[in-house]
GROMACS .gro file of C-alpha atoms in nm:
model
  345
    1UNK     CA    1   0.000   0.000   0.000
    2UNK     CA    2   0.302   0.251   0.130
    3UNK     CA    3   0.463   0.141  -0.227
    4UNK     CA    4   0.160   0.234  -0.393
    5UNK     CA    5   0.136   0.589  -0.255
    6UNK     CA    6   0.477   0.670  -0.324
    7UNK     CA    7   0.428   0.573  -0.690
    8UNK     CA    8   0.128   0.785  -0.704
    9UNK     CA    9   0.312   1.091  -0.552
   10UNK     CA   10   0.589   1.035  -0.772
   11UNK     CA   11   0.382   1.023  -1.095
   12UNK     CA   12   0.226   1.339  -0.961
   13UNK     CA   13   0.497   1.577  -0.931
   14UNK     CA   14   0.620   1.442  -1.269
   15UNK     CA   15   0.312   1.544  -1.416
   16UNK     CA   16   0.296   1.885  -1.220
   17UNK     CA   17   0.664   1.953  -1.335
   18UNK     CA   18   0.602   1.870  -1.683
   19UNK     CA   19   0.334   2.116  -1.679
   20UNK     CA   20   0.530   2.377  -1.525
   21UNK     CA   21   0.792   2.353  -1.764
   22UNK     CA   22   0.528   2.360  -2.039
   23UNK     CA   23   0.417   2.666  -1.914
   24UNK     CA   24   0.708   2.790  -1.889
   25UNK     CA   25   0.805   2.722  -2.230
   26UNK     CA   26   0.430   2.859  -2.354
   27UNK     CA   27   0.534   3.213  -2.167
   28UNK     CA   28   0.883   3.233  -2.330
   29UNK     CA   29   0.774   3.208  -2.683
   30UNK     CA   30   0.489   3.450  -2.575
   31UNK     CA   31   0.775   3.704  -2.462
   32UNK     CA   32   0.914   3.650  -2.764
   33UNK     CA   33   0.870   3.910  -3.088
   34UNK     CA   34   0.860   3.643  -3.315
   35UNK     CA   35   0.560   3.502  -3.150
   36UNK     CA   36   0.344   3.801  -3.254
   37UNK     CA   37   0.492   3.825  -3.613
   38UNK     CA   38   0.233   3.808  -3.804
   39UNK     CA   39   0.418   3.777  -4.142
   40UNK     CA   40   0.194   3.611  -4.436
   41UNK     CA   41  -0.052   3.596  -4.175
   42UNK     CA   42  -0.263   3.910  -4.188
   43UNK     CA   43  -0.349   4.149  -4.518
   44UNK     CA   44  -0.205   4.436  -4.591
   45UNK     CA   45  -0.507   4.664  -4.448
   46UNK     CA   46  -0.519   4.440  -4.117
   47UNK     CA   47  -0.076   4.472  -4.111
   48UNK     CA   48  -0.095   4.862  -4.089
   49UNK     CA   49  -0.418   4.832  -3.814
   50UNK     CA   50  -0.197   4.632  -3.599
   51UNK     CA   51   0.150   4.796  -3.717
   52UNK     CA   52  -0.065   5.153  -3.543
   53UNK     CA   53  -0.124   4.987  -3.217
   54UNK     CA   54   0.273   4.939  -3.153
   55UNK     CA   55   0.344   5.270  -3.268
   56UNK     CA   56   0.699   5.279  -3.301
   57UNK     CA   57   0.968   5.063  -3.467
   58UNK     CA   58   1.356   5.020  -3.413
   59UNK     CA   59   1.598   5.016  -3.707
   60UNK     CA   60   1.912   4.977  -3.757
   61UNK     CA   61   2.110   5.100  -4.090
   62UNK     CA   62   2.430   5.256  -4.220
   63UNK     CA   63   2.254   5.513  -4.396
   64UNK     CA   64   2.377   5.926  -4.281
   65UNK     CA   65   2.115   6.075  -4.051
   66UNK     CA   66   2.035   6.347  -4.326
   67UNK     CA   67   1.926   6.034  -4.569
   68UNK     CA   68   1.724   5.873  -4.349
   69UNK     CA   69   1.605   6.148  -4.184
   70UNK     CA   70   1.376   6.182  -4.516
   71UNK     CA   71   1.247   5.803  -4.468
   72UNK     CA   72   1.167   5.836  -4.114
   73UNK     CA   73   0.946   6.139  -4.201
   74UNK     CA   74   0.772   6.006  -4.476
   75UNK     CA   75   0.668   5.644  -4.289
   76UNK     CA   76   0.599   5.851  -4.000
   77UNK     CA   77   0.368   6.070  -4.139
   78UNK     CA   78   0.224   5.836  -4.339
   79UNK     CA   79   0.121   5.545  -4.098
   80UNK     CA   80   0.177   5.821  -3.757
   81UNK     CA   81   0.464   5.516  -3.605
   82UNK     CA   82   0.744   5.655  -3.460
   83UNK     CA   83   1.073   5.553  -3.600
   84UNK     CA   84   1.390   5.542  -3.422
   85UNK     CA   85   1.721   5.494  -3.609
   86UNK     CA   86   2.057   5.451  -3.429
   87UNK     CA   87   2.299   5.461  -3.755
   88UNK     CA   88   2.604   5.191  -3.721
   89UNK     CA   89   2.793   4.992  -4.033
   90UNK     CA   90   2.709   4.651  -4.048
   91UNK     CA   91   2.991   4.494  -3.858
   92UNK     CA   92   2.857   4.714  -3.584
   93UNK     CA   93   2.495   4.628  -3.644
   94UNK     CA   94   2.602   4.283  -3.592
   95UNK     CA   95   2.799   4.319  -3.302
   96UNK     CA   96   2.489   4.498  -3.120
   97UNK     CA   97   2.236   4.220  -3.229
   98UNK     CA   98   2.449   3.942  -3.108
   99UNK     CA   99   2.513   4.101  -2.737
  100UNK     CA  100   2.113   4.193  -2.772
  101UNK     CA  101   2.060   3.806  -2.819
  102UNK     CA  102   2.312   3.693  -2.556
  103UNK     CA  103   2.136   3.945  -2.296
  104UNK     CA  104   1.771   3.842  -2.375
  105UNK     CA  105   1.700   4.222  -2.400
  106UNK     CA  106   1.659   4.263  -2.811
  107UNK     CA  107   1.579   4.657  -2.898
  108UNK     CA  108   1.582   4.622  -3.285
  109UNK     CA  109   1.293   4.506  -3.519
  110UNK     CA  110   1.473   4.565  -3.870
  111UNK     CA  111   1.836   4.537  -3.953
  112UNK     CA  112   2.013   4.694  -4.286
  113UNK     CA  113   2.293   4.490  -4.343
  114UNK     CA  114   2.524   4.471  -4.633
  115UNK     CA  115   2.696   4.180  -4.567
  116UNK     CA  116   2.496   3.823  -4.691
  117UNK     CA  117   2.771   3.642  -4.448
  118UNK     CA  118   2.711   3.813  -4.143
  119UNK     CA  119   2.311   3.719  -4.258
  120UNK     CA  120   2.386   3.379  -4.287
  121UNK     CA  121   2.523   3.392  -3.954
  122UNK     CA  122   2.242   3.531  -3.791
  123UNK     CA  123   1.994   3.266  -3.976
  124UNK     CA  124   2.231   3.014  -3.793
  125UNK     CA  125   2.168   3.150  -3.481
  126UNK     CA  126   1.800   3.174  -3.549
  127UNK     CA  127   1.833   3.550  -3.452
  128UNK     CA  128   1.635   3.637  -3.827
  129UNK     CA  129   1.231   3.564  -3.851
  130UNK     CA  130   1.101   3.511  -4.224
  131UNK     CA  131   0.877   3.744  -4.370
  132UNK     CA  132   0.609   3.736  -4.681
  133UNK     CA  133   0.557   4.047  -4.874
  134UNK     CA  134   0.165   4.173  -4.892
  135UNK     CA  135   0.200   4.460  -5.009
  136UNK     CA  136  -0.075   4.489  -5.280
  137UNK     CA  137   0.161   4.785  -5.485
  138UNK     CA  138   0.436   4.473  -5.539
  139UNK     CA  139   0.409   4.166  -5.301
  140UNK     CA  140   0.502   3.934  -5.595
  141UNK     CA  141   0.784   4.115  -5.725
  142UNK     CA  142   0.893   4.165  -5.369
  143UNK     CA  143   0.863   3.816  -5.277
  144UNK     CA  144   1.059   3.724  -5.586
  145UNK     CA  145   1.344   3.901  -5.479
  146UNK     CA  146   1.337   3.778  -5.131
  147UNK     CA  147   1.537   3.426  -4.994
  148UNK     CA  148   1.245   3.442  -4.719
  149UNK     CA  149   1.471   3.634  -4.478
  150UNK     CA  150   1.622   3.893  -4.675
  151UNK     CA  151   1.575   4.143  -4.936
  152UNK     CA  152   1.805   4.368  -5.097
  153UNK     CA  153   1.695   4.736  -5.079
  154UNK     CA  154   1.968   4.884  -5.245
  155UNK     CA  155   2.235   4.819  -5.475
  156UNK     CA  156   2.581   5.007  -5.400
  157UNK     CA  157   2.847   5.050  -5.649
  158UNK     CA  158   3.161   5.195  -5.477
  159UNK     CA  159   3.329   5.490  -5.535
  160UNK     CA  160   3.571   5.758  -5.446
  161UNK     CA  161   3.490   6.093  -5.269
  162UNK     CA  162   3.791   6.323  -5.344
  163UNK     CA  163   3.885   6.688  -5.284
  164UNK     CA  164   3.890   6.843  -5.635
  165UNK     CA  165   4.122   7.097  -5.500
  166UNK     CA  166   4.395   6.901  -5.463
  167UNK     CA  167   4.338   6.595  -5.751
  168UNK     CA  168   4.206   6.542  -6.064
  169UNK     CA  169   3.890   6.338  -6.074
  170UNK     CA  170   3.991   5.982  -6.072
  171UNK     CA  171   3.929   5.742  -6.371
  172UNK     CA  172   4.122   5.447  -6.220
  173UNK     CA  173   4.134   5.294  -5.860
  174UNK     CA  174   4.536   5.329  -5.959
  175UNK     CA  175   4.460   5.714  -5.965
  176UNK     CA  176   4.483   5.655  -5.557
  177UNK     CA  177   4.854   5.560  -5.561
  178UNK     CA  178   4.952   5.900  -5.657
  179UNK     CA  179   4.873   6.007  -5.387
  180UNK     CA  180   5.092   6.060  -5.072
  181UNK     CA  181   5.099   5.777  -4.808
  182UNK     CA  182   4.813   5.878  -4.623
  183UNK     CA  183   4.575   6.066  -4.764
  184UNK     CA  184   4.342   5.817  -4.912
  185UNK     CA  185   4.119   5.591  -4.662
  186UNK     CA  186   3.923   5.260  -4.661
  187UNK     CA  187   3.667   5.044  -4.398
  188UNK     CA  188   3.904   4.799  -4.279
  189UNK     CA  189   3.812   4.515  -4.464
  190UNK     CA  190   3.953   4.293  -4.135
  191UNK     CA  191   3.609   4.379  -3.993
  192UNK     CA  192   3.389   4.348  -4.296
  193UNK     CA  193   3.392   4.098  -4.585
  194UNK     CA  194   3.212   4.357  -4.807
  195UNK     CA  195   3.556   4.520  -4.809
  196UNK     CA  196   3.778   4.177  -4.884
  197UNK     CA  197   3.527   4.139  -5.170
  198UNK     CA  198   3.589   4.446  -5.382
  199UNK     CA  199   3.978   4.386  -5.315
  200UNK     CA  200   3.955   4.100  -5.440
  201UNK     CA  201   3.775   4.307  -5.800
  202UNK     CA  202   4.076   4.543  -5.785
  203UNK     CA  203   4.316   4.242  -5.745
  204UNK     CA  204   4.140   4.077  -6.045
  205UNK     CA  205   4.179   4.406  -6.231
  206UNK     CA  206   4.528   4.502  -6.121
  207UNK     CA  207   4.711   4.181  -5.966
  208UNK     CA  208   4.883   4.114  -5.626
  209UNK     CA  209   5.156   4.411  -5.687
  210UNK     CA  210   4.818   4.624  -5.699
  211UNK     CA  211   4.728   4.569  -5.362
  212UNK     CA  212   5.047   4.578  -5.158
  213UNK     CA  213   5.103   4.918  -5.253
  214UNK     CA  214   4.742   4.980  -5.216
  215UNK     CA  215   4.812   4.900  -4.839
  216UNK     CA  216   5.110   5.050  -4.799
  217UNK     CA  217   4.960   5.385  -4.878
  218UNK     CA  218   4.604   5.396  -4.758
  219UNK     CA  219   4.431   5.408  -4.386
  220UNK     CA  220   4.242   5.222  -4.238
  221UNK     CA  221   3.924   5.321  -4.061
  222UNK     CA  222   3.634   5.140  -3.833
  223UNK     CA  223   3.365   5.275  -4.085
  224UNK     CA  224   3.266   5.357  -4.362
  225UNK     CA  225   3.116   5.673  -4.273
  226UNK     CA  226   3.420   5.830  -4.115
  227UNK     CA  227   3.633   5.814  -4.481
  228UNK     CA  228   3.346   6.012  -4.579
  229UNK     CA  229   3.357   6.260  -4.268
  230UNK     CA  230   3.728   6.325  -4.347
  231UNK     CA  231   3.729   6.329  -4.698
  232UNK     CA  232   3.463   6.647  -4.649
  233UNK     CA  233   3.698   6.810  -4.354
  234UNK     CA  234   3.933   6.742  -4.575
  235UNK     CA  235   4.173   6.549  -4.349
  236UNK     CA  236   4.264   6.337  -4.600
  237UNK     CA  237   4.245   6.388  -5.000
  238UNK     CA  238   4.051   6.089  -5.100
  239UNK     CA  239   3.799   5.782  -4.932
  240UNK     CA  240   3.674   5.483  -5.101
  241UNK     CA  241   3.310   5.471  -5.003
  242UNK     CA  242   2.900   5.478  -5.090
  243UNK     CA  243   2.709   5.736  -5.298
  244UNK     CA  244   2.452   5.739  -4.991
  245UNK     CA  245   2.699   5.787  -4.732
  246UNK     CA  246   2.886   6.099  -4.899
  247UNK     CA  247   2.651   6.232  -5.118
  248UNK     CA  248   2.416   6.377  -4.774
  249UNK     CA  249   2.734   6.515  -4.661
  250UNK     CA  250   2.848   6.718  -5.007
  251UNK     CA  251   2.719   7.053  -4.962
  252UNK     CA  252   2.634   7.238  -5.280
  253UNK     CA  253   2.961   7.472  -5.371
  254UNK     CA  254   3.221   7.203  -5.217
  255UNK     CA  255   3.509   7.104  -5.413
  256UNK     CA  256   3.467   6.764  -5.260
  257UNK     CA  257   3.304   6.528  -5.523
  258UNK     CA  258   3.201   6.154  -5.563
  259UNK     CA  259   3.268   5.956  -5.850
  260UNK     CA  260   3.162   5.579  -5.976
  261UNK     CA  261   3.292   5.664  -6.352
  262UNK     CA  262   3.594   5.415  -6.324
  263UNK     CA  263   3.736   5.148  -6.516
  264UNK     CA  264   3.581   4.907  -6.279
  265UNK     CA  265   3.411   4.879  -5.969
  266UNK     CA  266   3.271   4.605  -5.716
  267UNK     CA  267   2.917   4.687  -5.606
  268UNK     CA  268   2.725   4.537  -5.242
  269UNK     CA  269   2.416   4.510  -5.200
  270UNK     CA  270   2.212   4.667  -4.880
  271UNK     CA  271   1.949   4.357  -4.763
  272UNK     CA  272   1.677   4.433  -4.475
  273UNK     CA  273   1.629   4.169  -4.257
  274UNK     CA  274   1.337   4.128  -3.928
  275UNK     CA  275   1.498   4.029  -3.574
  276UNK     CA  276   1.320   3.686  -3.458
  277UNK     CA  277   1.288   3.876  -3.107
  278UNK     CA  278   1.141   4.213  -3.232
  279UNK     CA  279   0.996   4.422  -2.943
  280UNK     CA  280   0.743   4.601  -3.269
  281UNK     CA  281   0.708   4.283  -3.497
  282UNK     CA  282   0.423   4.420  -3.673
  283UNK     CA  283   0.578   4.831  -3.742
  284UNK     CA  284   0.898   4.629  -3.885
  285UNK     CA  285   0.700   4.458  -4.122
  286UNK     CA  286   0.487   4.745  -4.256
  287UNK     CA  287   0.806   4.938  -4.281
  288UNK     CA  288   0.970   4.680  -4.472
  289UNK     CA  289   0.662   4.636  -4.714
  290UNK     CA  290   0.656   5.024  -4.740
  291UNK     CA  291   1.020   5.078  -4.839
  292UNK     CA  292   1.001   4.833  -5.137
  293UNK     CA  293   0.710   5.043  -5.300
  294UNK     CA  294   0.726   5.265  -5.525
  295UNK     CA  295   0.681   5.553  -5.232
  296UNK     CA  296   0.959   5.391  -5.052
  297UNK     CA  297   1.221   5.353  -5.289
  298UNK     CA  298   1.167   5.673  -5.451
  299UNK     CA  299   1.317   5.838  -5.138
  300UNK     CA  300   1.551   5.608  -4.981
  301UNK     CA  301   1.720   5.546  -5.339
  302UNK     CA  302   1.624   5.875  -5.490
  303UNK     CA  303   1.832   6.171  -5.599
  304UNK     CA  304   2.103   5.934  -5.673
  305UNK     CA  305   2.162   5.788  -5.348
  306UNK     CA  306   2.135   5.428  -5.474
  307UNK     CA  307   2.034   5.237  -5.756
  308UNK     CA  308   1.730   4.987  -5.707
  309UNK     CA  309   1.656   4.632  -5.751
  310UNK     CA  310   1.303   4.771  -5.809
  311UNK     CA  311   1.176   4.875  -6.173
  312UNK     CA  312   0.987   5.142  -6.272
  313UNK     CA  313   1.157   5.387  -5.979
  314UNK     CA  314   1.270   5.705  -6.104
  315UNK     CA  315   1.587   5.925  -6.012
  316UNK     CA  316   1.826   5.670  -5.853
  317UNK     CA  317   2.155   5.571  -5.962
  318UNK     CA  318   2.246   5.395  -6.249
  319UNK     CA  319   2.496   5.104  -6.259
  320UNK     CA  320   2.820   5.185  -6.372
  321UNK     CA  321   2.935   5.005  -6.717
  322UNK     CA  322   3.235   4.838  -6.489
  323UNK     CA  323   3.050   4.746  -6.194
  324UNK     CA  324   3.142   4.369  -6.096
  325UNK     CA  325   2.868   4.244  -5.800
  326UNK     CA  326   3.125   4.119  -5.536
  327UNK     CA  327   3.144   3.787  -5.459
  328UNK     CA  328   3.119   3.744  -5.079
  329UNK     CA  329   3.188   3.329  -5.111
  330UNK     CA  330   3.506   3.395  -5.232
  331UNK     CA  331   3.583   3.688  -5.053
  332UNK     CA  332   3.515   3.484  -4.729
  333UNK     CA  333   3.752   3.209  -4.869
  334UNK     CA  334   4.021   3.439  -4.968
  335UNK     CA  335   4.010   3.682  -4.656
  336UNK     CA  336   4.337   3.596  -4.509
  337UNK     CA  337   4.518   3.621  -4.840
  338UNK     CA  338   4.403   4.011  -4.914
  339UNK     CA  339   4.464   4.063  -4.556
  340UNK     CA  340   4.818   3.971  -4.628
  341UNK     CA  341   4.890   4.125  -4.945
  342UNK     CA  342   4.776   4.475  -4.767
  343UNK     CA  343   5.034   4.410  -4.530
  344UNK     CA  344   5.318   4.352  -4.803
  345UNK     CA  345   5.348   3.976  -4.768
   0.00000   0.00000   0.00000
């Protein structure tokens, strides 16, 4: 009988802990962003209702305060969500979404990122959610372009902001070495592939000899954004960078210029990706079906800022006749190797 009991009390705290942990389990995922993404789920009409009730968004991008600036307005006065933008490159992006993730305390909903690698990692770490398009403007097209987690949003040929005071616009990425050590700047590409892979189009233009003079002249710099910053204080004479990082920056008058016009170029593309854990699930996904329209692209790709994968969008860059898309496979193979031919070995 005593025997008896005792199996009944143990098969009843196994049962109560099973449904604790159950519970448990059931309030986690209901903490979680991703829980209340509502991605292919809801129509476009019923998206924006629920979108309103958050109110605000969190993003993430590369993009100059003075570009963005223009897309935050426009969303936010035409869907009344708030949008906050802290502005970091995308090694940085990354860097803040993993120690997000490793805290439990995520504070983005969308991530720019121009780096498919550092995507790929985060699909890995199942830090990404997937999203459908439903959009009426251009769901399909949309959803064509999309892998399920990302999109590209922009395409970026490089190019070089100079001071025309001191050189000559440049037609060649050789055009660089005449200048003094110094006074020409880069991203390190140590920190971001993106970099490795348009080394690796110079090196395929110029050869090895190419780059190891390449690195014994230029500087290296933690962003992208600050070769543009010192290229317009005119710290330094030249900065290999984006048309919508420098262009906001060019005030009308300057003798710094920007220039794509060269005998080839590697090109990345900017993807926009949803955080599994976003605080504002639904805001992140109207933005991200609003910045693909027409509406959207117009202004974050407009007045030459970018050119689009979208057609039928009017005043953004063209693509340069020697833009080469970088390769971010290889680049991620053959990382080490530029590294050391910078270096001079």
């Amino acid at each position: 009988m005593k025997k008896n009991l005792f199996k009944l009390l143990c098969l009843l705290m196994v049962t109560i802990l099973i449904a604790a942990c159950g519970a448990k389990e059931t309030a986690k995922n209901e903490s979680s962003g991703s829980s209340s993404n509502e991605s292919g789920k809801l129509t476009y009409d019923e998206l924006v209702e629920k979108a309103k009730e958050e109110g605000e968004l969190v993003i993430y991008s590369s993009d100059s305060p003075e570009l963005f600036s223009q897309v935050e307005k426009k969303f936010e006065d035409t869907f009344g969500i708030d949008v906050k933008y802290t502005r970091a490159s995308s090694g940085d992006s990354a860097q803040r979404v993993i120690a997000e993730h490793q805290s439990g305390k995520v504070q983005v909903d969308v991530i720019h990122v121009a780096d498919s690698v550092i995507i790929d990692d985060f699909k890995q770490k199942g830090y990404l959610e997937k999203v459908s398009y439903v959009a009426p403007e251009n769901a399909d097209e949309a959803n064509a372009l999309s892998d399920g987690y990302k999109i590209p949003v922009r395409y970026n040929p490089a190019g070089i902001a100079y001071d025309s005071s001191v050189m000559d616009e440049p037609k060649s990425w050789e055009d660089l070495l005449k200048l003094d050590k110094g006074q020409f700047a880069i991203e390190d590409p140590a920190g971001l592939v993106t970099y490795v892979a348009l080394l690796n189009t110079l090196r395929d233009k110029y050869g090895d000899d190419f780059l190891k003079e390449f690195g014994k002249k230029v500087t290296l710099y933690n962003s992208t954004p600050l070769v543009a910053n010192n290229v317009v204080a005119k710290e330094i004479t030249a900065g290999v960078t984006w048309a919508a990082v420098v262009k906001p920056l060019i005030q009308q008058g300057s003798t710094i210029k920007y220039t794509q016009n060269l005998d080839v170029t590697g090109g990345v593309t900017l993807y926009q990706v949803l955080d599994s854990e976003a605080p504002h699930p639904n805001a992140a996904l109207l933005f991200m079906n609003w910045i693909v329209t027409k509406d959207g692209q117009s202004i974050f790709n407009g007045n030459n800022m970018g050119a689009t994968p979208f057609e039928g969008i009017e005043g953004v860059l063209q693509v340069p006749e020697g833009y080469v898309e970088v390769d971010y496979g290889r680049a991620q193979k053959e990382r080490d190797e530029v590294l050391s031919l910078l270096k001079g070995e």
